[in-house]
């Protein structure tokens, strides 16, 4: 498949045009030398675009890197310093870059939040939470109430550890709200939605006391750890639908 064909394929289910308020420049951020004709046979997936993921994608023999966090946000950024080094790594390798930020958070098929909801086997899952007028999270109900310890084990079945567990609510939880990444302050929306526990990536110092006073449980699973979900779901879908070889570049930040 060519880069242009892959762009159309990804957008057939991610629908970047529905997320105009997202500061990320979703879609192709860096093209290759011939987007209309050069064949892409292997696609790398990672959470973050950076010099290291570009180098590792090249070493793996990929011609395209698909990420959640791209290199271009909002307005024009001068191509100097670290930004230059990152972009040069892509250009030197003729490696294309595709980014999907909020479209990948919100997607009900391959998104971070609905993917985490599926991992927890939540029932009656609905879109939840908004940012800049865009729906991006998921909310649902567990088949049976769980302790936070058991919920966390189900959330991270390979034994990863969350950054923080703030047990300020019910000892047994049923209603679960999820917004991955840096959405600690959106616990307020979880409270308003009647959630027993709110799962996100990270919470800040300034949210600790308001969370305690609101009487809600919060699991901060890690910005990185909660956002490996979507890119891997897209990776699996691409393999199944198109038969392309893929690789996941795991570069955890510990945050």
Short mmCIF file of C-alpha atoms in Angstrom, two decimals:
data_model
loop_
_atom_site.label_atom_id
_atom_site.label_comp_id
_atom_site.label_asym_id
_atom_site.label_seq_id
_atom_site.Cartn_x
_atom_site.Cartn_y
_atom_site.Cartn_z
CA UNK A 1 0.00 0.00 0.00
CA UNK A 2 1.13 3.56 -0.62
CA UNK A 3 1.17 6.28 2.02
CA UNK A 4 -1.83 7.96 0.41
CA UNK A 5 -3.74 4.68 0.46
CA UNK A 6 -2.88 4.13 4.13
CA UNK A 7 -3.96 7.68 4.93
CA UNK A 8 -7.38 6.95 3.42
CA UNK A 9 -7.55 3.59 5.21
CA UNK A 10 -6.77 5.04 8.65
CA UNK A 11 -9.20 7.89 8.18
CA UNK A 12 -11.98 5.49 7.12
CA UNK A 13 -12.42 4.65 10.81
CA UNK A 14 -10.57 7.40 12.73
CA UNK A 15 -12.37 10.31 11.00
CA UNK A 16 -9.91 13.11 11.80
CA UNK A 17 -12.29 15.64 10.23
CA UNK A 18 -14.63 15.19 13.20
CA UNK A 19 -12.00 16.53 15.63
CA UNK A 20 -11.25 20.03 14.36
CA UNK A 21 -10.68 21.34 17.91
CA UNK A 22 -7.76 18.95 18.49
CA UNK A 23 -4.46 20.91 18.52
CA UNK A 24 -2.70 17.86 17.06
CA UNK A 25 -2.11 17.92 13.31
CA UNK A 26 -3.82 14.58 12.82
CA UNK A 27 -3.03 12.51 9.75
CA UNK A 28 0.18 12.53 7.73
CA UNK A 29 2.66 14.79 9.52
CA UNK A 30 5.71 13.84 7.47
CA UNK A 31 5.35 12.24 4.05
CA UNK A 32 7.83 9.97 2.31
CA UNK A 33 9.53 10.65 -1.01
CA UNK A 34 6.67 9.29 -3.12
CA UNK A 35 3.38 9.12 -1.15
CA UNK A 36 1.40 8.25 -4.25
CA UNK A 37 3.58 5.36 -5.45
CA UNK A 38 6.17 4.08 -2.95
CA UNK A 39 5.00 0.79 -1.46
CA UNK A 40 4.85 0.50 2.33
CA UNK A 41 5.30 -3.08 3.46
CA UNK A 42 5.90 -2.59 7.18
CA UNK A 43 4.36 -0.12 9.64
CA UNK A 44 5.75 0.69 13.08
CA UNK A 45 3.50 1.83 15.93
CA UNK A 46 4.46 3.82 19.02
CA UNK A 47 2.85 6.13 21.56
CA UNK A 48 5.23 9.04 20.91
CA UNK A 49 7.03 10.42 17.88
CA UNK A 50 10.61 11.28 18.83
CA UNK A 51 14.12 10.71 17.54
CA UNK A 52 14.35 7.35 19.33
CA UNK A 53 11.13 5.92 17.89
CA UNK A 54 12.11 7.12 14.40
CA UNK A 55 15.49 5.39 14.69
CA UNK A 56 13.95 2.17 15.99
CA UNK A 57 11.29 2.18 13.27
CA UNK A 58 14.02 2.52 10.66
CA UNK A 59 16.04 -0.29 12.27
CA UNK A 60 12.94 -2.51 12.21
CA UNK A 61 12.60 -1.94 8.45
CA UNK A 62 9.39 0.10 8.65
CA UNK A 63 8.53 2.80 6.11
CA UNK A 64 5.80 4.44 8.23
CA UNK A 65 5.51 5.25 11.93
CA UNK A 66 1.98 5.59 13.35
CA UNK A 67 1.80 7.40 16.71
CA UNK A 68 -0.63 8.87 19.20
CA UNK A 69 1.53 11.91 20.00
CA UNK A 70 2.97 13.45 16.86
CA UNK A 71 5.53 16.20 16.29
CA UNK A 72 3.24 19.02 15.18
CA UNK A 73 0.75 20.79 17.44
CA UNK A 74 -1.15 24.03 16.99
CA UNK A 75 0.77 26.74 15.18
CA UNK A 76 4.01 26.67 13.25
CA UNK A 77 7.06 25.38 15.16
CA UNK A 78 10.56 26.44 13.99
CA UNK A 79 12.59 23.47 12.82
CA UNK A 80 15.55 24.07 15.10
CA UNK A 81 17.28 22.28 17.98
CA UNK A 82 15.59 19.10 19.15
CA UNK A 83 12.71 19.57 16.70
CA UNK A 84 15.21 19.64 13.83
CA UNK A 85 16.92 16.45 15.05
CA UNK A 86 13.60 14.64 15.27
CA UNK A 87 12.45 15.65 11.80
CA UNK A 88 15.89 14.94 10.30
CA UNK A 89 15.68 11.36 11.60
CA UNK A 90 12.48 10.85 9.59
CA UNK A 91 13.76 12.56 6.44
CA UNK A 92 17.10 10.74 6.46
CA UNK A 93 15.28 7.40 6.63
CA UNK A 94 12.53 8.43 4.18
CA UNK A 95 10.23 7.40 7.02
CA UNK A 96 6.68 8.76 6.97
CA UNK A 97 4.87 9.85 10.15
CA UNK A 98 1.15 9.55 10.85
CA UNK A 99 -0.40 10.92 14.07
CA UNK A 100 -3.81 10.36 15.65
CA UNK A 101 -4.47 12.13 18.95
CA UNK A 102 -8.08 12.71 20.05
CA UNK A 103 -9.45 10.64 17.14
CA UNK A 104 -7.60 7.68 18.65
CA UNK A 105 -8.67 8.50 22.22
CA UNK A 106 -12.33 8.68 21.28
CA UNK A 107 -12.72 5.88 18.74
CA UNK A 108 -15.19 3.20 19.81
CA UNK A 109 -13.51 0.49 17.73
CA UNK A 110 -9.78 1.00 18.32
CA UNK A 111 -9.58 3.86 20.82
CA UNK A 112 -7.62 4.07 24.05
CA UNK A 113 -10.66 4.56 26.26
CA UNK A 114 -13.06 2.07 24.71
CA UNK A 115 -10.12 -0.33 24.51
CA UNK A 116 -9.56 -0.03 28.27
CA UNK A 117 -13.30 -0.44 28.81
CA UNK A 118 -13.19 -3.68 26.81
CA UNK A 119 -10.19 -4.87 28.83
CA UNK A 120 -12.30 -4.40 31.99
CA UNK A 121 -15.30 -6.08 30.34
CA UNK A 122 -17.47 -3.05 31.08
CA UNK A 123 -21.12 -3.33 30.13
CA UNK A 124 -23.38 -0.72 28.50
CA UNK A 125 -20.35 1.39 27.52
CA UNK A 126 -21.12 4.93 26.39
CA UNK A 127 -19.06 7.96 25.37
CA UNK A 128 -18.06 10.04 28.38
CA UNK A 129 -16.32 13.31 29.06
CA UNK A 130 -15.60 16.21 26.76
CA UNK A 131 -12.60 18.41 25.99
CA UNK A 132 -12.81 21.43 23.71
CA UNK A 133 -16.27 20.25 22.72
CA UNK A 134 -15.06 16.78 21.71
CA UNK A 135 -16.22 13.52 23.32
CA UNK A 136 -13.18 11.42 24.17
CA UNK A 137 -13.77 9.01 27.08
CA UNK A 138 -15.87 5.97 27.95
CA UNK A 139 -18.08 5.00 30.88
CA UNK A 140 -19.72 1.70 31.76
CA UNK A 141 -20.55 -0.78 34.49
CA UNK A 142 -18.63 -3.82 35.69
CA UNK A 143 -20.44 -7.19 35.52
CA UNK A 144 -19.89 -7.48 39.27
CA UNK A 145 -18.49 -5.05 41.86
CA UNK A 146 -14.72 -5.24 42.37
CA UNK A 147 -12.19 -3.95 44.81
CA UNK A 148 -9.72 -1.40 43.48
CA UNK A 149 -6.97 -4.01 43.77
CA UNK A 150 -8.82 -6.48 41.54
CA UNK A 151 -9.86 -3.72 39.13
CA UNK A 152 -6.25 -2.58 38.79
CA UNK A 153 -5.08 -6.16 38.14
CA UNK A 154 -7.68 -6.47 35.38
CA UNK A 155 -6.65 -3.09 33.97
CA UNK A 156 -3.01 -4.19 33.73
CA UNK A 157 -3.10 -7.94 33.09
CA UNK A 158 0.64 -8.10 32.31
CA UNK A 159 1.52 -6.84 35.78
CA UNK A 160 2.26 -3.18 35.09
CA UNK A 161 1.88 -0.90 38.09
CA UNK A 162 -0.24 2.27 38.13
CA UNK A 163 1.37 5.54 39.12
CA UNK A 164 -1.16 6.19 41.87
CA UNK A 165 -4.31 4.69 43.34
CA UNK A 166 -6.34 7.23 45.31
CA UNK A 167 -8.84 5.20 47.32
CA UNK A 168 -11.18 7.96 48.42
CA UNK A 169 -14.50 6.34 47.48
CA UNK A 170 -16.43 3.10 47.82
CA UNK A 171 -14.43 -0.06 48.69
CA UNK A 172 -16.32 -1.95 45.97
CA UNK A 173 -16.78 -0.22 42.62
CA UNK A 174 -19.22 -0.80 39.77
CA UNK A 175 -19.48 2.33 37.65
CA UNK A 176 -16.20 3.12 35.85
CA UNK A 177 -15.31 6.26 33.87
CA UNK A 178 -12.17 6.41 31.70
CA UNK A 179 -10.15 9.14 30.00
CA UNK A 180 -6.60 8.10 29.21
CA UNK A 181 -3.51 10.32 29.32
CA UNK A 182 -3.26 13.66 31.06
CA UNK A 183 -6.87 14.12 32.14
CA UNK A 184 -6.58 14.23 35.92
CA UNK A 185 -8.73 17.31 36.31
CA UNK A 186 -11.60 15.61 34.48
CA UNK A 187 -12.40 13.58 37.60
CA UNK A 188 -15.09 16.25 38.10
CA UNK A 189 -16.92 14.94 35.04
CA UNK A 190 -16.68 11.41 36.46
CA UNK A 191 -18.25 12.57 39.73
CA UNK A 192 -21.05 14.28 37.82
CA UNK A 193 -21.65 11.08 35.83
CA UNK A 194 -22.03 9.00 39.00
CA UNK A 195 -18.85 6.98 38.60
CA UNK A 196 -17.43 5.02 41.54
CA UNK A 197 -13.93 5.13 40.07
CA UNK A 198 -12.21 7.30 37.50
CA UNK A 199 -9.33 5.88 35.45
CA UNK A 200 -6.90 8.25 33.76
CA UNK A 201 -3.21 8.47 33.01
CA UNK A 202 -1.94 11.00 35.49
CA UNK A 203 -3.12 13.36 38.23
CA UNK A 204 -1.38 16.46 39.53
CA UNK A 205 -0.71 17.64 43.05
CA UNK A 206 -3.45 20.23 42.72
CA UNK A 207 -6.07 17.53 42.10
CA UNK A 208 -5.32 15.42 45.20
CA UNK A 209 -7.42 17.27 47.77
CA UNK A 210 -10.38 17.95 45.45
CA UNK A 211 -10.48 14.23 44.59
CA UNK A 212 -10.44 13.33 48.29
CA UNK A 213 -13.16 15.86 49.08
CA UNK A 214 -15.30 14.58 46.20
CA UNK A 215 -15.13 11.05 47.64
CA UNK A 216 -14.25 9.29 44.39
CA UNK A 217 -11.65 6.61 43.70
CA UNK A 218 -9.06 7.48 41.06
CA UNK A 219 -6.56 5.20 39.34
CA UNK A 220 -3.76 7.08 37.61
CA UNK A 221 -2.48 4.31 35.40
CA UNK A 222 0.29 6.28 33.74
CA UNK A 223 0.04 8.54 30.72
CA UNK A 224 2.12 6.14 28.63
CA UNK A 225 0.58 2.90 29.92
CA UNK A 226 -3.00 4.01 29.30
CA UNK A 227 -2.18 5.06 25.75
CA UNK A 228 -0.43 1.98 24.41
CA UNK A 229 -3.90 0.51 23.95
CA UNK A 230 -5.12 2.38 20.88
CA UNK A 231 -1.98 2.14 18.77
CA UNK A 232 -1.88 -1.62 19.33
CA UNK A 233 -5.55 -2.00 18.41
CA UNK A 234 -4.91 -0.10 15.17
CA UNK A 235 -1.84 -2.27 14.60
CA UNK A 236 -3.90 -5.46 14.94
CA UNK A 237 -6.64 -4.09 12.68
CA UNK A 238 -4.12 -3.14 9.98
CA UNK A 239 -2.57 -6.61 10.03
CA UNK A 240 -5.98 -8.26 9.77
CA UNK A 241 -7.47 -5.95 7.15
CA UNK A 242 -4.45 -5.33 4.92
CA UNK A 243 -1.96 -8.09 5.66
CA UNK A 244 0.90 -5.67 6.27
CA UNK A 245 3.73 -6.49 8.64
CA UNK A 246 3.76 -4.36 11.80
CA UNK A 247 5.87 -3.77 14.88
CA UNK A 248 5.15 -2.04 18.19
CA UNK A 249 7.99 0.11 19.51
CA UNK A 250 7.69 0.04 23.28
CA UNK A 251 9.48 3.08 24.71
CA UNK A 252 7.93 3.63 28.17
CA UNK A 253 8.53 6.91 29.94
CA UNK A 254 7.52 5.79 33.44
CA UNK A 255 5.07 8.70 33.49
#
